[in-house]
Amino acid sequence: MVVKPFKGFRPRKDVVERFIVKPYDIVSREEARKEIQKNPISFYKVTKPEAEFTEDIDPSSDDVMRKAGILVQDDRESFYVYRQIMGKHIQTGLVALFSVDEYLEGKIKKHELTRKKKEEERTKHVYYTKAHTGPVFLMYRSDSEVNESFQRVVETKEPENVLIDDAGIVHEFYVIDDKRQVESIKKAFEKVQAFYIADGHHRAAAAVRASDMLKGEVDDDERNYFLGIVFPHDELRIMDYNRIVKHSIEKKELLRRLEKDFEIERVYERPYRPKKKHEIGLYVGSGEWYIMKPLNVPEDTLSSLDVEILQKKVLSPIFGIEDPRTDERIDFVGGIKGLCILEKLVDEEGWDFAFSMYPTSVEDLMKIADEGKIMPPKSTWFEPKLKSGFVVHIMG
């Protein structure tokens, strides 16, 4: 697989802490606006430029997309290393450019569908800024030789930047600009058979679409690559991604209908966290939790996912939720928020039922991507999230 070094644009050391931001797609326009008001040099001014405009401005309009920031370019073609420390969990990834051609050839593998509007907005952002401002989150099947090729930098160099965020997560950023080291990393990755998108399907799809639009406007060597960070798969952590639902069905009727496909057991642990695959927690309110265990589990990887079983056996036939990406009767709660919030949402905030899920495994994700299949929406919640702004790829 191809990993390409580049002359990245990076913020000055004295402004890094105020510049770096969360991924654009996990903050609202209003949240970004408030951050920009408090901090005028926030990178949200670039990654979420619509935050500076009124609500009636189209976030994909030309005026919005032409907003830009000021960064300093490195002198040499470089790779970068991004290390995150969250408690005892450590993950270390290579920051590089990744091939549009390999994406189109299916070597950079997907597991999610994208929403057309969101993809179009990101495409315009890339086209008008001529930049990749947020990295695509990638992984590869871990290999000690490949890992060592870039991860040894954390043993031999001091980080260029260290940031501790509000959650106490440590973010370290390193630069590899030695020519021999750069070539060694490129060579090591030639043995990798595929990359897998962990998070950032819209960013990747937008970069590919914008590449075609930018033909003749920027150098081919720039437009045919996009910014990403790739990690060994065994360093990544997927958390549970839970569901809350609005529906008028009575509790007794729901439990009766569930008995067709699940073994149902009342449980007194609150809130209930599933202990293994094929256990789903159901909260019906007033402190009442149940365990749902499917009576029949399909053999193929996709159909045996708990999120797929829930969709096919519960959300669609009982609640009538056919497309969870657009149906307003369902919402999703990332595991980082804990499970107590599920009880609060049902008991106090107008939701009727909550489902606590066992996390999807990285191995299942890769197997499904290898088979060319698509997982249900919101199947995975990776944590920690990647920050945006440590380095930017500006084309031309």
mmCIF file of C-alpha atoms in Angstrom:
data_model
loop_
_atom_site.group_PDB
_atom_site.id
_atom_site.type_symbol
_atom_site.label_atom_id
_atom_site.label_comp_id
_atom_site.label_asym_id
_atom_site.label_seq_id
_atom_site.Cartn_x
_atom_site.Cartn_y
_atom_site.Cartn_z
ATOM 1 C CA MET A 1 0.000 0.000 0.000
ATOM 2 C CA VAL A 2 1.070 3.573 -0.673
ATOM 3 C CA VAL A 3 1.860 6.062 2.066
ATOM 4 C CA LYS A 4 3.115 9.397 0.769
ATOM 5 C CA PRO A 5 5.122 11.987 2.720
ATOM 6 C CA PHE A 6 4.256 15.645 2.260
ATOM 7 C CA LYS A 7 5.228 19.160 3.297
ATOM 8 C CA GLY A 8 2.554 19.701 5.871
ATOM 9 C CA PHE A 9 1.215 23.011 7.106
ATOM 10 C CA ARG A 10 1.338 23.148 10.908
ATOM 11 C CA PRO A 11 0.364 25.733 13.521
ATOM 12 C CA ARG A 12 3.099 27.541 15.411
ATOM 13 C CA LYS A 13 4.021 25.896 18.702
ATOM 14 C CA ASP A 14 2.832 28.873 20.712
ATOM 15 C CA VAL A 15 -0.746 28.574 19.420
ATOM 16 C CA VAL A 16 -1.216 24.802 19.170
ATOM 17 C CA GLU A 17 -3.334 24.436 22.305
ATOM 18 C CA ARG A 18 -5.776 27.118 21.154
ATOM 19 C CA PHE A 19 -5.753 25.977 17.524
ATOM 20 C CA ILE A 20 -6.421 22.213 17.690
ATOM 21 C CA VAL A 21 -10.090 21.123 17.599
ATOM 22 C CA LYS A 22 -12.342 18.073 17.665
ATOM 23 C CA PRO A 23 -13.458 16.495 14.363
ATOM 24 C CA TYR A 24 -15.936 18.770 12.571
ATOM 25 C CA ASP A 25 -18.656 16.120 12.467
ATOM 26 C CA ILE A 26 -19.043 15.620 16.216
ATOM 27 C CA VAL A 27 -19.681 19.287 17.065
ATOM 28 C CA SER A 28 -22.697 21.379 16.144
ATOM 29 C CA ARG A 29 -22.585 24.716 14.356
ATOM 30 C CA GLU A 30 -23.550 26.452 17.619
ATOM 31 C CA GLU A 31 -20.851 24.668 19.629
ATOM 32 C CA ALA A 32 -18.239 25.685 17.066
ATOM 33 C CA ARG A 33 -19.549 29.258 17.028
ATOM 34 C CA LYS A 34 -19.214 29.572 20.799
ATOM 35 C CA GLU A 35 -15.679 28.192 20.659
ATOM 36 C CA ILE A 36 -14.692 30.670 17.938
ATOM 37 C CA GLN A 37 -16.142 33.541 19.976
ATOM 38 C CA LYS A 38 -14.005 32.516 22.948
ATOM 39 C CA ASN A 39 -10.983 31.681 20.813
ATOM 40 C CA PRO A 40 -10.634 33.577 17.500
ATOM 41 C CA ILE A 41 -7.769 31.375 16.243
ATOM 42 C CA SER A 42 -9.707 28.119 16.653
ATOM 43 C CA PHE A 43 -9.300 25.765 13.682
ATOM 44 C CA TYR A 44 -13.099 25.518 13.593
ATOM 45 C CA LYS A 45 -12.869 28.704 11.497
ATOM 46 C CA VAL A 46 -11.550 26.409 8.744
ATOM 47 C CA THR A 47 -13.067 22.989 9.474
ATOM 48 C CA LYS A 48 -16.536 24.352 10.309
ATOM 49 C CA PRO A 49 -16.608 27.788 8.652
ATOM 50 C CA GLU A 50 -20.410 27.979 8.607
ATOM 51 C CA ALA A 51 -20.197 28.578 12.372
ATOM 52 C CA GLU A 52 -19.336 32.230 11.706
ATOM 53 C CA PHE A 53 -22.468 32.830 9.651
ATOM 54 C CA THR A 54 -26.142 33.056 10.502
ATOM 55 C CA GLU A 55 -28.374 29.988 10.371
ATOM 56 C CA ASP A 56 -29.869 30.998 7.011
ATOM 57 C CA ILE A 57 -26.488 30.708 5.264
ATOM 58 C CA ASP A 58 -25.953 27.451 3.385
ATOM 59 C CA PRO A 59 -22.879 25.798 4.975
ATOM 60 C CA SER A 60 -21.741 24.644 1.531
ATOM 61 C CA SER A 61 -22.017 28.068 -0.123
ATOM 62 C CA ASP A 62 -19.022 29.579 -1.879
ATOM 63 C CA ASP A 63 -18.606 32.371 0.682
ATOM 64 C CA VAL A 64 -18.385 29.912 3.536
ATOM 65 C CA MET A 65 -16.001 27.550 1.805
ATOM 66 C CA ARG A 66 -13.564 30.296 0.896
ATOM 67 C CA LYS A 67 -12.762 30.951 4.548
ATOM 68 C CA ALA A 68 -9.172 29.973 5.291
ATOM 69 C CA GLY A 69 -6.563 29.916 8.040
ATOM 70 C CA ILE A 70 -2.865 30.729 8.344
ATOM 71 C CA LEU A 71 -0.362 27.914 8.870
ATOM 72 C CA VAL A 72 3.392 27.467 8.395
ATOM 73 C CA GLN A 73 4.632 24.906 5.869
ATOM 74 C CA ASP A 74 7.403 22.424 6.635
ATOM 75 C CA ASP A 75 10.513 22.632 4.468
ATOM 76 C CA ARG A 76 10.901 18.912 3.784
ATOM 77 C CA GLU A 77 8.703 16.046 2.671
ATOM 78 C CA SER A 78 7.764 14.462 5.974
ATOM 79 C CA PHE A 79 5.769 11.796 7.678
ATOM 80 C CA TYR A 80 4.206 12.567 11.033
ATOM 81 C CA VAL A 81 3.364 10.370 13.999
ATOM 82 C CA TYR A 82 0.309 10.928 16.182
ATOM 83 C CA ARG A 83 0.230 9.232 19.582
ATOM 84 C CA GLN A 84 -2.767 9.262 21.919
ATOM 85 C CA ILE A 85 -2.770 8.192 25.559
ATOM 86 C CA MET A 86 -6.138 7.656 27.234
ATOM 87 C CA GLY A 87 -5.590 6.160 30.677
ATOM 88 C CA LYS A 88 -3.788 2.877 30.063
ATOM 89 C CA HIS A 89 -4.777 2.823 26.398
ATOM 90 C CA ILE A 90 -2.137 3.971 23.881
ATOM 91 C CA GLN A 91 -2.450 4.139 20.097
ATOM 92 C CA THR A 92 0.217 5.392 17.713
ATOM 93 C CA GLY A 93 -0.519 6.147 14.062
ATOM 94 C CA LEU A 94 1.281 7.333 10.947
ATOM 95 C CA VAL A 95 0.102 10.620 9.443
ATOM 96 C CA ALA A 96 0.527 10.552 5.669
ATOM 97 C CA LEU A 97 -1.191 11.039 2.342
ATOM 98 C CA PHE A 98 -3.187 8.120 0.964
ATOM 99 C CA SER A 99 -3.954 7.220 -2.630
ATOM 100 C CA VAL A 100 -7.236 8.136 -4.314
ATOM 101 C CA ASP A 101 -6.530 5.379 -6.853
ATOM 102 C CA GLU A 102 -6.209 2.758 -4.117
ATOM 103 C CA TYR A 103 -9.528 3.959 -2.685
ATOM 104 C CA LEU A 104 -11.201 3.603 -6.092
ATOM 105 C CA GLU A 105 -9.616 0.167 -6.554
ATOM 106 C CA GLY A 106 -11.098 -1.018 -3.262
ATOM 107 C CA LYS A 107 -7.763 -1.366 -1.491
ATOM 108 C CA ILE A 108 -8.829 1.278 1.019
ATOM 109 C CA LYS A 109 -11.896 -0.497 2.318
ATOM 110 C CA LYS A 110 -15.203 0.919 3.520
ATOM 111 C CA HIS A 111 -17.807 -0.460 5.897
ATOM 112 C CA GLU A 112 -20.346 2.412 5.941
ATOM 113 C CA LEU A 113 -22.627 4.228 3.522
ATOM 114 C CA THR A 114 -22.392 8.015 3.251
ATOM 115 C CA ARG A 115 -25.134 10.634 3.209
ATOM 116 C CA LYS A 116 -25.267 12.525 -0.075
ATOM 117 C CA LYS A 117 -25.732 16.007 1.429
ATOM 118 C CA LYS A 118 -22.960 15.603 3.979
ATOM 119 C CA GLU A 119 -20.626 14.225 1.307
ATOM 120 C CA GLU A 120 -21.405 17.151 -1.005
ATOM 121 C CA GLU A 121 -20.707 19.691 1.751
ATOM 122 C CA ARG A 122 -17.312 18.137 2.478
ATOM 123 C CA THR A 123 -16.528 17.904 -1.235
ATOM 124 C CA LYS A 124 -17.107 21.639 -1.640
ATOM 125 C CA HIS A 125 -15.010 22.307 1.439
ATOM 126 C CA VAL A 126 -12.062 20.416 -0.062
ATOM 127 C CA TYR A 127 -12.585 21.988 -3.486
ATOM 128 C CA TYR A 128 -12.741 25.615 -2.356
ATOM 129 C CA THR A 129 -10.069 25.436 0.335
ATOM 130 C CA LYS A 130 -7.932 23.139 -1.839
ATOM 131 C CA ALA A 131 -6.981 21.480 1.404
ATOM 132 C CA HIS A 132 -7.557 18.393 3.497
ATOM 133 C CA THR A 133 -8.147 19.809 6.957
ATOM 134 C CA GLY A 134 -9.378 16.726 8.823
ATOM 135 C CA PRO A 135 -7.676 13.326 8.611
ATOM 136 C CA VAL A 136 -9.409 10.115 7.616
ATOM 137 C CA PHE A 137 -9.045 7.574 10.446
ATOM 138 C CA LEU A 138 -7.562 4.370 8.984
ATOM 139 C CA MET A 139 -6.148 1.066 10.174
ATOM 140 C CA TYR A 140 -4.197 -1.901 8.818
ATOM 141 C CA ARG A 141 -3.667 -5.444 10.026
ATOM 142 C CA SER A 142 -0.932 -5.053 12.603
ATOM 143 C CA ASP A 143 2.570 -6.115 11.576
ATOM 144 C CA SER A 144 5.542 -5.682 13.933
ATOM 145 C CA GLU A 145 7.942 -4.633 11.165
ATOM 146 C CA VAL A 146 5.535 -2.045 9.765
ATOM 147 C CA ASN A 147 4.646 -0.781 13.237
ATOM 148 C CA GLU A 148 8.290 -0.389 14.196
ATOM 149 C CA SER A 149 9.107 1.536 11.007
ATOM 150 C CA PHE A 150 7.352 4.644 12.304
ATOM 151 C CA GLN A 151 6.548 4.027 15.965
ATOM 152 C CA ARG A 152 10.179 3.963 17.056
ATOM 153 C CA VAL A 153 10.211 7.752 16.706
ATOM 154 C CA VAL A 154 8.450 8.042 20.079
ATOM 155 C CA GLU A 155 11.492 6.375 21.677
ATOM 156 C CA THR A 156 14.112 8.487 19.914
ATOM 157 C CA LYS A 157 12.634 11.986 19.597
ATOM 158 C CA GLU A 158 10.767 14.504 21.663
ATOM 159 C CA PRO A 159 7.295 15.331 20.364
ATOM 160 C CA GLU A 160 6.864 18.571 18.442
ATOM 161 C CA ASN A 161 3.574 19.161 20.211
ATOM 162 C CA VAL A 162 1.927 17.797 23.338
ATOM 163 C CA LEU A 163 -1.704 18.585 24.082
ATOM 164 C CA ILE A 164 -3.796 17.389 27.020
ATOM 165 C CA ASP A 165 -7.473 17.869 26.268
ATOM 166 C CA ASP A 166 -10.405 18.482 28.606
ATOM 167 C CA ALA A 167 -10.954 14.733 29.008
ATOM 168 C CA GLY A 168 -7.348 14.213 30.132
ATOM 169 C CA ILE A 169 -6.351 12.492 26.881
ATOM 170 C CA VAL A 170 -2.733 13.158 25.885
ATOM 171 C CA HIS A 171 -2.066 13.923 22.216
ATOM 172 C CA GLU A 172 1.569 13.819 21.052
ATOM 173 C CA PHE A 173 2.686 14.851 17.576
ATOM 174 C CA TYR A 174 6.066 13.956 16.035
ATOM 175 C CA VAL A 175 7.777 14.898 12.768
ATOM 176 C CA ILE A 176 9.842 12.459 10.675
ATOM 177 C CA ASP A 177 11.746 14.421 8.029
ATOM 178 C CA ASP A 178 14.953 12.391 7.745
ATOM 179 C CA LYS A 179 15.095 11.155 4.152
ATOM 180 C CA ARG A 180 16.314 7.654 5.013
ATOM 181 C CA GLN A 181 13.620 7.191 7.641
ATOM 182 C CA VAL A 182 10.972 8.438 5.231
ATOM 183 C CA GLU A 183 12.065 5.946 2.567
ATOM 184 C CA SER A 184 12.204 3.150 5.138
ATOM 185 C CA ILE A 185 8.593 3.797 6.144
ATOM 186 C CA LYS A 186 7.413 3.861 2.533
ATOM 187 C CA LYS A 187 9.180 0.559 1.921
ATOM 188 C CA ALA A 188 7.744 -1.079 5.046
ATOM 189 C CA PHE A 189 4.164 -0.251 4.051
ATOM 190 C CA GLU A 190 4.562 -1.925 0.657
ATOM 191 C CA LYS A 191 3.860 -5.257 2.369
ATOM 192 C CA VAL A 192 0.505 -4.063 3.752
ATOM 193 C CA GLN A 193 -2.372 -5.552 1.732
ATOM 194 C CA ALA A 194 -5.166 -3.108 2.569
ATOM 195 C CA PHE A 195 -6.211 -0.124 4.639
ATOM 196 C CA TYR A 196 -9.583 0.008 6.383
ATOM 197 C CA ILE A 197 -11.545 3.175 7.110
ATOM 198 C CA ALA A 198 -12.291 3.227 10.820
ATOM 199 C CA ASP A 199 -13.924 6.657 10.821
ATOM 200 C CA GLY A 200 -14.198 9.389 8.203
ATOM 201 C CA HIS A 201 -16.108 7.797 5.326
ATOM 202 C CA HIS A 202 -17.506 11.196 4.297
ATOM 203 C CA ARG A 203 -14.060 12.815 4.390
ATOM 204 C CA ALA A 204 -12.601 10.058 2.230
ATOM 205 C CA ALA A 205 -15.460 10.102 -0.284
ATOM 206 C CA ALA A 206 -15.320 13.907 -0.462
ATOM 207 C CA ALA A 207 -11.573 13.887 -1.062
ATOM 208 C CA VAL A 208 -12.023 11.444 -3.935
ATOM 209 C CA ARG A 209 -14.815 13.496 -5.539
ATOM 210 C CA ALA A 210 -12.886 16.745 -5.097
ATOM 211 C CA SER A 211 -9.829 15.152 -6.685
ATOM 212 C CA ASP A 212 -11.742 14.818 -9.943
ATOM 213 C CA MET A 213 -13.098 18.381 -9.707
ATOM 214 C CA LEU A 214 -9.602 19.782 -9.119
ATOM 215 C CA LYS A 215 -8.140 18.240 -12.252
ATOM 216 C CA GLY A 216 -6.241 20.968 -14.094
ATOM 217 C CA GLU A 217 -6.393 23.349 -11.123
ATOM 218 C CA VAL A 218 -3.778 21.754 -8.890
ATOM 219 C CA ASP A 219 -0.894 19.375 -9.464
ATOM 220 C CA ASP A 220 -1.970 15.752 -10.007
ATOM 221 C CA ASP A 221 0.549 14.618 -7.410
ATOM 222 C CA GLU A 222 -1.355 16.655 -4.817
ATOM 223 C CA ARG A 223 -5.014 16.124 -5.762
ATOM 224 C CA ASN A 224 -4.685 12.354 -6.102
ATOM 225 C CA TYR A 225 -3.970 11.914 -2.390
ATOM 226 C CA PHE A 226 -5.818 12.699 0.825
ATOM 227 C CA LEU A 227 -4.810 13.222 4.443
ATOM 228 C CA GLY A 228 -5.158 10.335 6.853
ATOM 229 C CA ILE A 229 -3.782 8.685 9.958
ATOM 230 C CA VAL A 230 -3.306 4.920 9.915
ATOM 231 C CA PHE A 231 -2.989 2.757 13.028
ATOM 232 C CA PRO A 232 -2.263 -0.937 13.651
ATOM 233 C CA HIS A 233 -5.657 -2.571 14.133
ATOM 234 C CA ASP A 234 -4.779 -4.142 17.479
ATOM 235 C CA GLU A 235 -4.116 -0.754 19.067
ATOM 236 C CA LEU A 236 -7.599 0.585 18.382
ATOM 237 C CA ARG A 237 -10.535 0.496 20.760
ATOM 238 C CA ILE A 238 -14.183 0.379 19.742
ATOM 239 C CA MET A 239 -16.697 1.343 22.404
ATOM 240 C CA ASP A 240 -20.384 0.523 22.563
ATOM 241 C CA TYR A 241 -22.736 2.585 20.408
ATOM 242 C CA ASN A 242 -26.150 2.557 22.041
ATOM 243 C CA ARG A 243 -29.646 3.302 20.737
ATOM 244 C CA ILE A 244 -32.621 5.263 22.080
ATOM 245 C CA VAL A 245 -36.072 5.011 20.506
ATOM 246 C CA LYS A 246 -39.392 6.864 20.562
ATOM 247 C CA HIS A 247 -42.468 4.665 20.075
ATOM 248 C CA SER A 248 -45.934 4.381 21.598
ATOM 249 C CA ILE A 249 -45.924 0.581 21.976
ATOM 250 C CA GLU A 250 -46.698 -0.578 25.507
ATOM 251 C CA LYS A 251 -43.921 -2.245 27.498
ATOM 252 C CA LYS A 252 -45.819 -5.537 27.872
ATOM 253 C CA GLU A 253 -46.583 -5.691 24.163
ATOM 254 C CA LEU A 254 -42.943 -4.977 23.285
ATOM 255 C CA LEU A 255 -41.701 -7.749 25.571
ATOM 256 C CA ARG A 256 -44.291 -10.154 24.147
ATOM 257 C CA ARG A 257 -43.195 -9.460 20.572
ATOM 258 C CA LEU A 258 -39.516 -9.707 21.453
ATOM 259 C CA GLU A 259 -40.016 -13.247 22.797
ATOM 260 C CA LYS A 260 -40.425 -14.471 19.217
ATOM 261 C CA ASP A 261 -36.727 -13.906 18.479
ATOM 262 C CA PHE A 262 -35.047 -13.390 21.855
ATOM 263 C CA GLU A 263 -34.667 -14.966 25.248
ATOM 264 C CA ILE A 264 -35.768 -12.175 27.599
ATOM 265 C CA GLU A 265 -34.493 -11.988 31.181
ATOM 266 C CA ARG A 266 -35.161 -9.314 33.802
ATOM 267 C CA VAL A 267 -31.895 -8.035 35.283
ATOM 268 C CA TYR A 268 -31.357 -5.905 38.372
ATOM 269 C CA GLU A 269 -27.948 -4.492 37.532
ATOM 270 C CA ARG A 270 -28.371 -0.790 36.715
ATOM 271 C CA PRO A 271 -27.546 0.341 34.149
ATOM 272 C CA TYR A 272 -27.018 -2.959 32.374
ATOM 273 C CA ARG A 273 -23.833 -3.323 30.331
ATOM 274 C CA PRO A 274 -23.794 -6.402 28.042
ATOM 275 C CA LYS A 275 -21.021 -8.799 29.061
ATOM 276 C CA LYS A 276 -20.437 -10.464 25.710
ATOM 277 C CA LYS A 277 -21.458 -10.563 22.075
ATOM 278 C CA HIS A 278 -25.125 -11.478 21.500
ATOM 279 C CA GLU A 279 -26.316 -9.802 24.666
ATOM 280 C CA ILE A 280 -28.371 -6.619 24.254
ATOM 281 C CA GLY A 281 -29.592 -4.523 27.161
ATOM 282 C CA LEU A 282 -33.146 -3.135 27.022
ATOM 283 C CA TYR A 283 -34.269 -0.273 29.259
ATOM 284 C CA VAL A 284 -38.012 0.360 29.469
ATOM 285 C CA GLY A 285 -37.988 3.078 32.125
ATOM 286 C CA SER A 286 -38.416 3.401 35.911
ATOM 287 C CA GLY A 287 -35.233 1.441 36.595
ATOM 288 C CA GLU A 288 -36.372 -1.643 34.658
ATOM 289 C CA TRP A 289 -33.704 -3.440 32.588
ATOM 290 C CA TYR A 290 -33.822 -6.662 30.556
ATOM 291 C CA ILE A 291 -31.246 -8.777 28.742
ATOM 292 C CA MET A 292 -32.119 -9.795 25.190
ATOM 293 C CA LYS A 293 -30.329 -12.880 23.821
ATOM 294 C CA PRO A 294 -31.102 -13.841 20.191
ATOM 295 C CA LEU A 295 -32.522 -17.358 19.855
ATOM 296 C CA ASN A 296 -30.936 -17.883 16.438
ATOM 297 C CA VAL A 297 -27.684 -16.249 15.359
ATOM 298 C CA PRO A 298 -26.854 -16.291 11.625
ATOM 299 C CA GLU A 299 -23.472 -17.683 10.646
ATOM 300 C CA ASP A 300 -22.210 -14.907 8.375
ATOM 301 C CA THR A 301 -20.310 -12.051 10.006
ATOM 302 C CA LEU A 302 -22.594 -9.186 9.001
ATOM 303 C CA SER A 303 -25.894 -10.849 9.908
ATOM 304 C CA SER A 304 -24.475 -11.980 13.251
ATOM 305 C CA LEU A 305 -23.590 -8.446 14.385
ATOM 306 C CA ASP A 306 -25.696 -7.384 17.349
ATOM 307 C CA VAL A 307 -26.460 -4.049 15.677
ATOM 308 C CA GLU A 308 -27.698 -5.919 12.580
ATOM 309 C CA ILE A 309 -29.787 -8.336 14.647
ATOM 310 C CA LEU A 310 -31.341 -5.388 16.483
ATOM 311 C CA GLN A 311 -32.132 -3.656 13.205
ATOM 312 C CA LYS A 312 -33.611 -6.713 11.482
ATOM 313 C CA LYS A 313 -35.497 -8.202 14.447
ATOM 314 C CA VAL A 314 -36.533 -5.126 16.442
ATOM 315 C CA LEU A 315 -36.071 -1.678 14.954
ATOM 316 C CA SER A 316 -37.563 -2.489 11.558
ATOM 317 C CA PRO A 317 -40.384 -4.986 12.287
ATOM 318 C CA ILE A 318 -41.527 -3.648 15.681
ATOM 319 C CA PHE A 319 -40.750 0.072 15.581
ATOM 320 C CA GLY A 320 -40.997 0.571 11.816
ATOM 321 C CA ILE A 321 -37.555 2.184 11.651
ATOM 322 C CA GLU A 322 -36.333 1.192 8.183
ATOM 323 C CA ASP A 323 -33.558 3.767 7.732
ATOM 324 C CA PRO A 324 -31.935 4.644 11.060
ATOM 325 C CA ARG A 325 -29.767 7.259 9.332
ATOM 326 C CA THR A 326 -32.770 9.523 8.704
ATOM 327 C CA ASP A 327 -35.576 8.388 11.039
ATOM 328 C CA GLU A 328 -36.065 10.919 13.838
ATOM 329 C CA ARG A 329 -37.530 8.273 16.147
ATOM 330 C CA ILE A 330 -34.074 6.861 16.811
ATOM 331 C CA ASP A 331 -30.875 8.411 18.082
ATOM 332 C CA PHE A 332 -27.450 7.086 18.982
ATOM 333 C CA VAL A 333 -25.380 7.513 22.129
ATOM 334 C CA GLY A 334 -21.631 6.898 22.024
ATOM 335 C CA GLY A 335 -20.187 4.725 24.761
ATOM 336 C CA ILE A 336 -17.914 7.525 25.931
ATOM 337 C CA LYS A 337 -21.016 9.106 27.526
ATOM 338 C CA GLY A 338 -21.625 6.070 29.729
ATOM 339 C CA LEU A 339 -24.857 4.132 30.279
ATOM 340 C CA CYS A 340 -26.501 6.208 33.010
ATOM 341 C CA ILE A 341 -27.420 8.746 30.354
ATOM 342 C CA LEU A 342 -29.665 6.111 28.721
ATOM 343 C CA GLU A 343 -31.821 5.981 31.849
ATOM 344 C CA LYS A 344 -31.932 9.779 31.990
ATOM 345 C CA LEU A 345 -32.994 10.063 28.352
ATOM 346 C CA VAL A 346 -35.859 7.609 28.866
ATOM 347 C CA ASP A 347 -36.967 8.739 32.328
ATOM 348 C CA GLU A 348 -36.616 12.500 31.879
ATOM 349 C CA GLU A 349 -36.205 13.521 28.255
ATOM 350 C CA GLY A 350 -39.041 11.954 26.296
ATOM 351 C CA TRP A 351 -37.467 8.800 24.871
ATOM 352 C CA ASP A 352 -39.351 5.535 25.385
ATOM 353 C CA PHE A 353 -36.760 2.758 25.186
ATOM 354 C CA ALA A 354 -32.986 2.368 25.220
ATOM 355 C CA PHE A 355 -30.763 -0.439 23.997
ATOM 356 C CA SER A 356 -27.257 -0.943 25.381
ATOM 357 C CA MET A 357 -24.939 -2.746 22.977
ATOM 358 C CA TYR A 358 -21.805 -4.860 23.255
ATOM 359 C CA PRO A 359 -19.042 -3.203 21.180
ATOM 360 C CA THR A 360 -18.483 -4.365 17.609
ATOM 361 C CA SER A 361 -15.005 -5.885 17.283
ATOM 362 C CA VAL A 362 -12.270 -4.525 15.029
ATOM 363 C CA GLU A 363 -11.887 -8.025 13.565
ATOM 364 C CA ASP A 364 -15.557 -8.148 12.559
ATOM 365 C CA LEU A 365 -15.279 -4.697 10.974
ATOM 366 C CA MET A 366 -12.298 -5.753 8.853
ATOM 367 C CA LYS A 367 -13.895 -9.056 7.856
ATOM 368 C CA ILE A 368 -17.079 -7.301 6.706
ATOM 369 C CA ALA A 369 -15.045 -4.729 4.767
ATOM 370 C CA ASP A 370 -13.034 -7.554 3.154
ATOM 371 C CA GLU A 371 -16.319 -9.116 2.030
ATOM 372 C CA GLY A 372 -17.392 -5.802 0.489
ATOM 373 C CA LYS A 373 -20.413 -5.537 2.766
ATOM 374 C CA ILE A 374 -21.859 -2.530 4.593
ATOM 375 C CA MET A 375 -22.474 -2.397 8.328
ATOM 376 C CA PRO A 376 -25.575 -0.749 9.818
ATOM 377 C CA PRO A 377 -25.201 2.973 10.577
ATOM 378 C CA LYS A 378 -23.541 3.857 13.881
ATOM 379 C CA SER A 379 -22.079 0.400 14.422
ATOM 380 C CA THR A 380 -18.760 1.609 15.822
ATOM 381 C CA TRP A 381 -17.618 4.337 18.198
ATOM 382 C CA PHE A 382 -13.846 4.689 18.200
ATOM 383 C CA GLU A 383 -12.237 6.368 21.171
ATOM 384 C CA PRO A 384 -10.135 8.441 21.543
ATOM 385 C CA LYS A 385 -11.147 10.655 18.625
ATOM 386 C CA LEU A 386 -8.528 12.242 16.384
ATOM 387 C CA LYS A 387 -7.975 15.968 16.767
ATOM 388 C CA SER A 388 -7.875 18.211 13.703
ATOM 389 C CA GLY A 389 -5.237 20.873 13.128
ATOM 390 C CA PHE A 390 -1.907 19.289 14.034
ATOM 391 C CA VAL A 391 -1.120 19.200 10.311
ATOM 392 C CA VAL A 392 -2.995 20.179 7.145
ATOM 393 C CA HIS A 393 -2.455 19.126 3.539
ATOM 394 C CA ILE A 394 -2.838 22.148 1.261
ATOM 395 C CA MET A 395 -2.788 21.448 -2.469
ATOM 396 C CA GLY A 396 -0.968 23.751 -4.852
#
